[in-house]
GROMACS .gro file of C-alpha atoms in nm:
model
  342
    1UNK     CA    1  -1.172   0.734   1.411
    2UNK     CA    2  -1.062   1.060   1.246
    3UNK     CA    3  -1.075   1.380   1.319
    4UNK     CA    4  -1.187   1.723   1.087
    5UNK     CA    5  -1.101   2.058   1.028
    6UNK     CA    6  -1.150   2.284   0.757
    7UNK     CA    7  -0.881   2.511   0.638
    8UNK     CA    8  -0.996   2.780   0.389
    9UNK     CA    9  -1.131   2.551   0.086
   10UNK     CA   10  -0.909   2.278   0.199
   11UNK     CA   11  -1.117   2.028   0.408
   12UNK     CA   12  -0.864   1.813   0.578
   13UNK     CA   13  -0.995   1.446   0.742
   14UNK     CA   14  -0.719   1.354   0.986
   15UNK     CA   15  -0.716   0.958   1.014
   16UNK     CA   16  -0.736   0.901   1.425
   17UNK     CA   17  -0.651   0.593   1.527
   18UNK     CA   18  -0.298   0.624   1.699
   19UNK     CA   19  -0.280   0.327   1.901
   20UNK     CA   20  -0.329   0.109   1.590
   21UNK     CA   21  -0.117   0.379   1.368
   22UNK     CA   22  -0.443   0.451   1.203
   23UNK     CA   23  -0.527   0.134   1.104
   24UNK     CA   24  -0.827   0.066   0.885
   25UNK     CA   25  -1.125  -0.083   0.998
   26UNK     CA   26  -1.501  -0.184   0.903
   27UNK     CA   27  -1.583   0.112   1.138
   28UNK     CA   28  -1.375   0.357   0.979
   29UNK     CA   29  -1.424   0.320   0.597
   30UNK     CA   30  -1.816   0.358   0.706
   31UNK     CA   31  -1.692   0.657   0.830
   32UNK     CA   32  -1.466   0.800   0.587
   33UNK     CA   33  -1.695   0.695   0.286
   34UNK     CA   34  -2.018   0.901   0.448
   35UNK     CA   35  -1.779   1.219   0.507
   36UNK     CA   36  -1.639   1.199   0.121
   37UNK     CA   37  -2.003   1.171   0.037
   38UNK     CA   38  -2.006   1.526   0.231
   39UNK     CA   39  -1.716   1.697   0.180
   40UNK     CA   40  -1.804   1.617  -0.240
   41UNK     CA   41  -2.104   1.808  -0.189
   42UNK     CA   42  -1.986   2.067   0.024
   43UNK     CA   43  -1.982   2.385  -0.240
   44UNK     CA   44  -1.766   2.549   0.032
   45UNK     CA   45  -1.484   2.295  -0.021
   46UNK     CA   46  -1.245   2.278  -0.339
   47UNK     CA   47  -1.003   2.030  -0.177
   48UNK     CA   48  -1.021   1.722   0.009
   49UNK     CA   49  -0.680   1.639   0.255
   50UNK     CA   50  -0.652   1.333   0.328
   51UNK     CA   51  -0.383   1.308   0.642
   52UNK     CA   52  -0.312   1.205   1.034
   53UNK     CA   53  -0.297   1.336   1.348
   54UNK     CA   54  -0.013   1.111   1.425
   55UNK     CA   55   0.395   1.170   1.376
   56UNK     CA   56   0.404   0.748   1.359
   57UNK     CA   57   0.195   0.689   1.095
   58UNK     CA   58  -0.012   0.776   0.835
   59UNK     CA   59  -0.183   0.441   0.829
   60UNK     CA   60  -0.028   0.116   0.887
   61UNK     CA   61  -0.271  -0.052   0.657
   62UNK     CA   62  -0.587  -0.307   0.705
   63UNK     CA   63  -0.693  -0.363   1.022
   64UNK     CA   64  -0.581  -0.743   1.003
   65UNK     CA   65  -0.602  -0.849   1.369
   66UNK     CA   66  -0.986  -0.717   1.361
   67UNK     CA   67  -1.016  -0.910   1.046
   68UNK     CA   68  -0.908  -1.191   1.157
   69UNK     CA   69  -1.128  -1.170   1.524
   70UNK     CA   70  -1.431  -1.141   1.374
   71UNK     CA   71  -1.415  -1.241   1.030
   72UNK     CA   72  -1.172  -1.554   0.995
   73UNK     CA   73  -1.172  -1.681   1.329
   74UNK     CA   74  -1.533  -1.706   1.341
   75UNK     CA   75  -1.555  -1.875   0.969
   76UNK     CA   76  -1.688  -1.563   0.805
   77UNK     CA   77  -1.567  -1.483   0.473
   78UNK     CA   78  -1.331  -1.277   0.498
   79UNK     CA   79  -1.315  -1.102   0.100
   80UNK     CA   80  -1.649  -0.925   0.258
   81UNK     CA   81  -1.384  -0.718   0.400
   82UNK     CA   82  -1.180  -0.669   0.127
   83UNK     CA   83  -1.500  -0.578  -0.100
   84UNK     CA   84  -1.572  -0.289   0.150
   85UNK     CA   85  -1.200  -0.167   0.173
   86UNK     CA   86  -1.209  -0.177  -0.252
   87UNK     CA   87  -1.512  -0.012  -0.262
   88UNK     CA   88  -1.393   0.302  -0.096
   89UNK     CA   89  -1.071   0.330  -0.232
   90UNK     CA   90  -1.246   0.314  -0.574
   91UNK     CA   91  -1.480   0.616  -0.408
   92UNK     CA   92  -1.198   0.829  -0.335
   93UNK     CA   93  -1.049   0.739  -0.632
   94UNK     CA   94  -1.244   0.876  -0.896
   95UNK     CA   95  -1.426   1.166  -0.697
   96UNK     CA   96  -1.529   1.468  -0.862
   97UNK     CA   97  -1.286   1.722  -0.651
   98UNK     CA   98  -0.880   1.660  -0.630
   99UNK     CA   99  -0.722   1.458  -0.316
  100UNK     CA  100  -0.417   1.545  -0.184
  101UNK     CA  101  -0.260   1.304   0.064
  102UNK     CA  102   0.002   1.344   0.335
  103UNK     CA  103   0.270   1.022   0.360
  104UNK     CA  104   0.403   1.018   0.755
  105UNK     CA  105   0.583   0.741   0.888
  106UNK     CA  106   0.436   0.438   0.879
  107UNK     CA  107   0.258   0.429   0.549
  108UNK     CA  108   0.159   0.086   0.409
  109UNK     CA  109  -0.087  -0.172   0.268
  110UNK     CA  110  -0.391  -0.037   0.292
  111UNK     CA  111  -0.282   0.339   0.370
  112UNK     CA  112  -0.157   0.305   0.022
  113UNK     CA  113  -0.436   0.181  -0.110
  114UNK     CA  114  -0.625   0.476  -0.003
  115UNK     CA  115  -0.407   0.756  -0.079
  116UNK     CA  116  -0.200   0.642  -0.383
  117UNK     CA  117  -0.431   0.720  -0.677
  118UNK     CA  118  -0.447   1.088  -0.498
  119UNK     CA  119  -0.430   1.399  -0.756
  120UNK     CA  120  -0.129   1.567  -0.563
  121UNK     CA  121   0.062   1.301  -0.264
  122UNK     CA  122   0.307   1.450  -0.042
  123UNK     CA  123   0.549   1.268   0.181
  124UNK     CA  124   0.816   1.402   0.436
  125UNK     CA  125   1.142   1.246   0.517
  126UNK     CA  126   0.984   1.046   0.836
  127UNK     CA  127   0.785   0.795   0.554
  128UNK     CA  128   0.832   0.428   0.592
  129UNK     CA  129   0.643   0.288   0.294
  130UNK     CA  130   0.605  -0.086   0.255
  131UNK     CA  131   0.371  -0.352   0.140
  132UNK     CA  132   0.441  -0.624   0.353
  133UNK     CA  133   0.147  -0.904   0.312
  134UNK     CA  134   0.332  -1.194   0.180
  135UNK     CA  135   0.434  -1.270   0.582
  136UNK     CA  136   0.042  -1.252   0.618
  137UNK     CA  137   0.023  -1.537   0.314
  138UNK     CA  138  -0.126  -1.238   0.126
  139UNK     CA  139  -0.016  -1.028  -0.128
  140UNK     CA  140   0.004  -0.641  -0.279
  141UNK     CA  141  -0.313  -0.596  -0.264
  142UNK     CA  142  -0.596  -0.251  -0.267
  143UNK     CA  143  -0.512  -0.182  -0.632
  144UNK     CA  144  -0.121  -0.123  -0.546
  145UNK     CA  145  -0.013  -0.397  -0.817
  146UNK     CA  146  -0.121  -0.136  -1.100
  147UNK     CA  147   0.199   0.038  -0.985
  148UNK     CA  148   0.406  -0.229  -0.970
  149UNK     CA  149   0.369  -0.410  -1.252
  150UNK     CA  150   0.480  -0.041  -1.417
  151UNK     CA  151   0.784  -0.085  -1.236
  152UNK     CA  152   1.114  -0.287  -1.378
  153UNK     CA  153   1.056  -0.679  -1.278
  154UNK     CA  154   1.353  -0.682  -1.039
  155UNK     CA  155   1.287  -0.370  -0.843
  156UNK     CA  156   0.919  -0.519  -0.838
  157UNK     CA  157   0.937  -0.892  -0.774
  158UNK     CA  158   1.211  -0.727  -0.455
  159UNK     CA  159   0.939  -0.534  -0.310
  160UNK     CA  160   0.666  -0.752  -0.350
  161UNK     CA  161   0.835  -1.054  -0.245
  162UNK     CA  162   1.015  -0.919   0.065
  163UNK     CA  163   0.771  -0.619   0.180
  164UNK     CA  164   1.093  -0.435   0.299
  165UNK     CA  165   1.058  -0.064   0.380
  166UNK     CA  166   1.157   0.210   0.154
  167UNK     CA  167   1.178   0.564   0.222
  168UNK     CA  168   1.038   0.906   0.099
  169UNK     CA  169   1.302   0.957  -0.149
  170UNK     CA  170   1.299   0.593  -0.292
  171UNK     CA  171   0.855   0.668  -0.346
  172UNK     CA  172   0.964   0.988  -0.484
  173UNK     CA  173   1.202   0.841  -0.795
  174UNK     CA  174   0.908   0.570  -0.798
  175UNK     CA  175   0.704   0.816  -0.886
  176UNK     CA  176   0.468   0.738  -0.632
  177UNK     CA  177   0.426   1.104  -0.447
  178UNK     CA  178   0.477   1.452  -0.647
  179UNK     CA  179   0.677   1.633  -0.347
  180UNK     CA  180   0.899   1.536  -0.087
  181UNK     CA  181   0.902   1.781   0.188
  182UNK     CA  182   1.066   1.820   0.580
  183UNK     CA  183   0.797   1.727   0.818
  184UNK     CA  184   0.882   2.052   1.010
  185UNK     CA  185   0.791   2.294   0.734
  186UNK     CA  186   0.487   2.099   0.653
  187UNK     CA  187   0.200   2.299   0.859
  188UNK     CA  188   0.287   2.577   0.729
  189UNK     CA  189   0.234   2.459   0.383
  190UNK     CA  190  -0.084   2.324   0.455
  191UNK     CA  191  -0.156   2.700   0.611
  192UNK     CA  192  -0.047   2.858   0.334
  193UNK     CA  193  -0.272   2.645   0.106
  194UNK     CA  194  -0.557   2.696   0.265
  195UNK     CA  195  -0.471   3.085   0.235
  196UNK     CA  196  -0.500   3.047  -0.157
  197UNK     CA  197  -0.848   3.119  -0.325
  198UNK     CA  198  -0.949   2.773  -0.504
  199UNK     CA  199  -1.310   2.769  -0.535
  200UNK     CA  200  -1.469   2.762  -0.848
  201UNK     CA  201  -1.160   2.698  -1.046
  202UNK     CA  202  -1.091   2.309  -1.235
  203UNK     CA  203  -0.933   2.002  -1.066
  204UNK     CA  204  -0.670   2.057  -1.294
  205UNK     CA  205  -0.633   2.419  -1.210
  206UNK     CA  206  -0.602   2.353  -0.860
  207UNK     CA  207  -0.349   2.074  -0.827
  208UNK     CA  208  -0.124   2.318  -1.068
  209UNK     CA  209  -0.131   2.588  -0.810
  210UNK     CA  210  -0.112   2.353  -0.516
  211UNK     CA  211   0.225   2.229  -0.711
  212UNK     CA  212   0.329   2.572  -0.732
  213UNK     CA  213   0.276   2.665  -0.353
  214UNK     CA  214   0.401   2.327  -0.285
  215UNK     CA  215   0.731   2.420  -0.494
  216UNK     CA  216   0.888   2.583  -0.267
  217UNK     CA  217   0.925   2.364   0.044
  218UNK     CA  218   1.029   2.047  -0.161
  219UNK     CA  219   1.356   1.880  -0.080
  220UNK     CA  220   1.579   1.678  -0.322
  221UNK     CA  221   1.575   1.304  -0.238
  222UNK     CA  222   1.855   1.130  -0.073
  223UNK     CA  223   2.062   0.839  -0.175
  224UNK     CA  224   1.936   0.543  -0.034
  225UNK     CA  225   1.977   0.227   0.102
  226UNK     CA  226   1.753   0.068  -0.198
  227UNK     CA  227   1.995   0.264  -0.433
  228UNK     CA  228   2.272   0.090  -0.283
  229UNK     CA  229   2.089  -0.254  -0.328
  230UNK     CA  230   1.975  -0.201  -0.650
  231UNK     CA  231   2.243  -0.363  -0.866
  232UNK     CA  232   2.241  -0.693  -0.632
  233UNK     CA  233   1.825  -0.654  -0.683
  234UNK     CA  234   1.884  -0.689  -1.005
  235UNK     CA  235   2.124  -0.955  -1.029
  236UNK     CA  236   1.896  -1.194  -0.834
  237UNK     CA  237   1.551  -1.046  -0.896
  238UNK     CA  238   1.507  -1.049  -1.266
  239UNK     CA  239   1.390  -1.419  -1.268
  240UNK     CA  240   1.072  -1.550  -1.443
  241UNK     CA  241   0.959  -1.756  -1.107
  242UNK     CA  242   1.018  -1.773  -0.740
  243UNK     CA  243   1.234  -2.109  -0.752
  244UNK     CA  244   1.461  -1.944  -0.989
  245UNK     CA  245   1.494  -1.616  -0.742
  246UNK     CA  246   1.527  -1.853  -0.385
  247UNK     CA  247   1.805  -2.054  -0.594
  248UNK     CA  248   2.010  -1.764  -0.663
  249UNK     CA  249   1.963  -1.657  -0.345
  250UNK     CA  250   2.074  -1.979  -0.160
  251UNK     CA  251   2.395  -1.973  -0.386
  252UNK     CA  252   2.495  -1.577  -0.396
  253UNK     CA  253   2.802  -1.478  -0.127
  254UNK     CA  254   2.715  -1.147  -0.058
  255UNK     CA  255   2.526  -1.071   0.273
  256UNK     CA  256   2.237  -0.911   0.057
  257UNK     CA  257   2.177  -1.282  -0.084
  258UNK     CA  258   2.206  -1.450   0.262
  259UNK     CA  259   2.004  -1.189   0.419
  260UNK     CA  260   1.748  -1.213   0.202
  261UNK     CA  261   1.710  -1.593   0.156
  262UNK     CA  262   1.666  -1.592   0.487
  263UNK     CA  263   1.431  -1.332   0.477
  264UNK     CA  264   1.225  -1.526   0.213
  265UNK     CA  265   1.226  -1.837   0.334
  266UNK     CA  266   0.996  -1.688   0.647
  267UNK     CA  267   0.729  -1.522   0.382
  268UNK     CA  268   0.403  -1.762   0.232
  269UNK     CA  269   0.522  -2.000  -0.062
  270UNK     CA  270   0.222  -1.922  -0.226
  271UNK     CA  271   0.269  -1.592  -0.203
  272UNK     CA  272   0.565  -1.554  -0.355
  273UNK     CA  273   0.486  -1.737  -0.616
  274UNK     CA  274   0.123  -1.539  -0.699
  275UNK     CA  275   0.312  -1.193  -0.699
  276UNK     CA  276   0.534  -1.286  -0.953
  277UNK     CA  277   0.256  -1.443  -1.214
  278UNK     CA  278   0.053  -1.098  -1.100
  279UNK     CA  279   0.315  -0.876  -1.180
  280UNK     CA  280   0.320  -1.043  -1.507
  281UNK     CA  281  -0.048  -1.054  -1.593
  282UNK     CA  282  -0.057  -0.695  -1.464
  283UNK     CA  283   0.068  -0.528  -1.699
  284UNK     CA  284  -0.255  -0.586  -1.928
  285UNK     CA  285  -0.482  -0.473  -1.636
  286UNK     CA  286  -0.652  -0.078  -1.543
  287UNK     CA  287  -0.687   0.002  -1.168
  288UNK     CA  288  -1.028  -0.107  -1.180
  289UNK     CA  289  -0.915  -0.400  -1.312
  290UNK     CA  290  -0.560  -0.470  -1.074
  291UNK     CA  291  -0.882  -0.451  -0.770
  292UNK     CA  292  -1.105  -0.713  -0.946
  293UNK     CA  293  -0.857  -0.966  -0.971
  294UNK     CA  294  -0.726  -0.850  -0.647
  295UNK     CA  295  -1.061  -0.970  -0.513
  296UNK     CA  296  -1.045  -1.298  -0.708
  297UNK     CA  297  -0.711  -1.369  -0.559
  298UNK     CA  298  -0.771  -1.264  -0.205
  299UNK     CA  299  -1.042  -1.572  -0.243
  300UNK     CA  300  -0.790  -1.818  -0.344
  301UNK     CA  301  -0.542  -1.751  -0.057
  302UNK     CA  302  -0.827  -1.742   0.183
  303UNK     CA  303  -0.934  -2.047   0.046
  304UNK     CA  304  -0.577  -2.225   0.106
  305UNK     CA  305  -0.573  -2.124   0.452
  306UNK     CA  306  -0.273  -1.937   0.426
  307UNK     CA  307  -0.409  -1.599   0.459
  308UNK     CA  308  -0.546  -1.747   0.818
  309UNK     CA  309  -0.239  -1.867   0.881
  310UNK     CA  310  -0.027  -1.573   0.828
  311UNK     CA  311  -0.276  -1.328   1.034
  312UNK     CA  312  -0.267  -1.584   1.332
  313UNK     CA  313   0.130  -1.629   1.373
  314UNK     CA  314   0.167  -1.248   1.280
  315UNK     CA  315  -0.074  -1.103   1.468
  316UNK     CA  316  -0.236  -1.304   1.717
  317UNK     CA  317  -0.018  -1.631   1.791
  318UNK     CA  318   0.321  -1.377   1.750
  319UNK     CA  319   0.613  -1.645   1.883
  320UNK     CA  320   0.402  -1.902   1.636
  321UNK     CA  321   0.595  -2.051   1.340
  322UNK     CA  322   0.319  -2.071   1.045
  323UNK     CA  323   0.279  -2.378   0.832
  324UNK     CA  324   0.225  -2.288   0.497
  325UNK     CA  325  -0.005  -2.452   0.257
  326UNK     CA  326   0.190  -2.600   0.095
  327UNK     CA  327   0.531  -2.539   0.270
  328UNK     CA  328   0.763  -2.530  -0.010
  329UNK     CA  329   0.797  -2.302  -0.336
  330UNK     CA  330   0.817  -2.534  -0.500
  331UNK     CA  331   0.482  -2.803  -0.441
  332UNK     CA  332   0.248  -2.448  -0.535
  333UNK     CA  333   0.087  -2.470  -0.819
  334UNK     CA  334   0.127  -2.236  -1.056
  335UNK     CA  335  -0.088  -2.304  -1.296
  336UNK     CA  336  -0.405  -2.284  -1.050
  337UNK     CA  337  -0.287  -1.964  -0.994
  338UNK     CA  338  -0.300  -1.856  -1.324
  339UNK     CA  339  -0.633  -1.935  -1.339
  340UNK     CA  340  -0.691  -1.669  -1.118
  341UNK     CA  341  -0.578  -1.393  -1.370
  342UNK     CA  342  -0.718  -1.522  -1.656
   0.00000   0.00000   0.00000
């Protein structure tokens, strides 16, 4: 499930999983919450690293085939899971002793989840960042909506709505990681930190060296694709509803538009339409808050079947064409889903 090592006063968890690119399961957050528990109240330890043994991925998220074996498919309720995932987020959170996190590859959902409210978060050019549930008639879930709904609505409502991958420079003017470094200089870093005497000294104290040591291998991010998009993004994307968005969509000539209708018109009605009114009521909310009303929405969509749905023609029924509940933007209710966020 994940492997250990400790490197001076850095203990480092490597996430083990590589045929499922380290994805998160029932078995593993029992696991990673008991060796937090350890590693917090280890005296020999000033640092937890949270990072992979894999070049693919740093964690491709929930487990959501597991999930869906023996949670939905066997008409268990499947927020127990999500409760569990929360809970240890939450844990490594707010612990007493500052988290760094490595970003490798595939990094998304879940992974995110995990690793985003870290003190310091590195990322090297190989990261493929995304957030991809509205295919699964999900949503941005694990607290991640906190950082959205900071973002500008366009840029937001884009990557909610479509999941799409962006890259280690794109998290890095997000603000979402505090270096951006080549993957072939990065075990050396991490040797060189755990060279560096950081017992004893405050959380703050550390993560100001660690930026210092960490100073010198950063790169400057690259233009990217999502730069390129951006002023189309915004032209389509800075709706107040779904409808509004798909509409624009439909009528714009550029292949971005056509693309992306497309794209769109394959993701969860309901879905789309709960991302935007979350991004919205968001902006009121703390991360302890984003994760409680994650919860309370993760009910609702389970509850429609749609989150069933999605899991089955994504994961398990893949040449499957899902049915939606209901199939069309525009027969979902929105103000049910307000409800939710109230």
């Amino acid at each position: 499930m994940f492997k250990y090592e400790k490197i001076g006063d850095i203990g480092r968890i490597l996430l083990d999983r590589p045929k499922q690119l380290n994805a998160l399961n029932q078995e593993l957050f029992n696991e990673l919450e008991k060796k937090f528990h350890e590693l917090e109240n280890d005296d020999s330890i000033a640092v937890i690293l949270l990072d992979s043994t894999s070049e693919r991925a740093f964690c491709a998220g929930g487990d959501v085939k597991e999930m869906y074996l023996d949670f939905i498919d066997k008409g268990r309720d499947p927020a127990l899971v999500f409760e569990r995932e929360f809970a240890v987020d939450k844990l490594f959170t707010h612990g007493k002793k500052p988290l760094v996190s490595f970003w490798r590859g595939i990094t998304m959902g879940g992974g995110i989840g995990l690793s985003i409210e870290s003190d310091y978060l590195i990322g090297d050019e190989s990261v493929k960042v995304a957030m991809p549930e509205t295919q699964l008639g999900l949503f941005p879930d694990v607290g991640v909506g906190y950082y959205f709904s900071k973002m500008n609505r366009p840029l937001a409502l884009y990557l909610t709505m479509t999941g799409n991958i962006v890259s280690g420079s794109d998290v890095l003017n997000f603000g979402w990681i505090d270096a951006l470094v080549r993957s072939s200089s990065y075990e050396m870093m991490i040797e060189k930190l755990g060279s560096l005497s950081l017992i004893g000294k405050t959380k703050e104290e550390i993560i100001s060296i660690i930026d210092q040591e960490v100073t010198s291998y950063k790169i400057k991010p690259s233009i990217t694709k999502l730069d390129q998009d951006m002023p189309l993004i915004e032209k389509y994307f800075d709706k107040d509803n779904a409808l509004d968005i798909l509409d624009g969509l439909e009528q714009g000539s550029e292949d971005f538009a056509k693309e992306t209708y497309q794209e769109l018109r394959k993701k969860c009605p309901t879905s789309l339409v709960l991302v935007i009114e979350k991004y919205v009521a968001g902006k009121q909310w703390t991360k302890d808050e984003t994760f409680d009303y994650d919860l309370k929405a993760v009910d609702y969509v389970s509850k429609t079947g749609n989150l069933k749905e999605g899991v089955r023609t994504t994961m398990i029924d893949k040449n499957d064409t899902p049915k939606w509940n209901p199939e069309n933007v525009e027969d979902v209710d929105v103000e049910e889903i307000r409800k939710i966020f109230q």
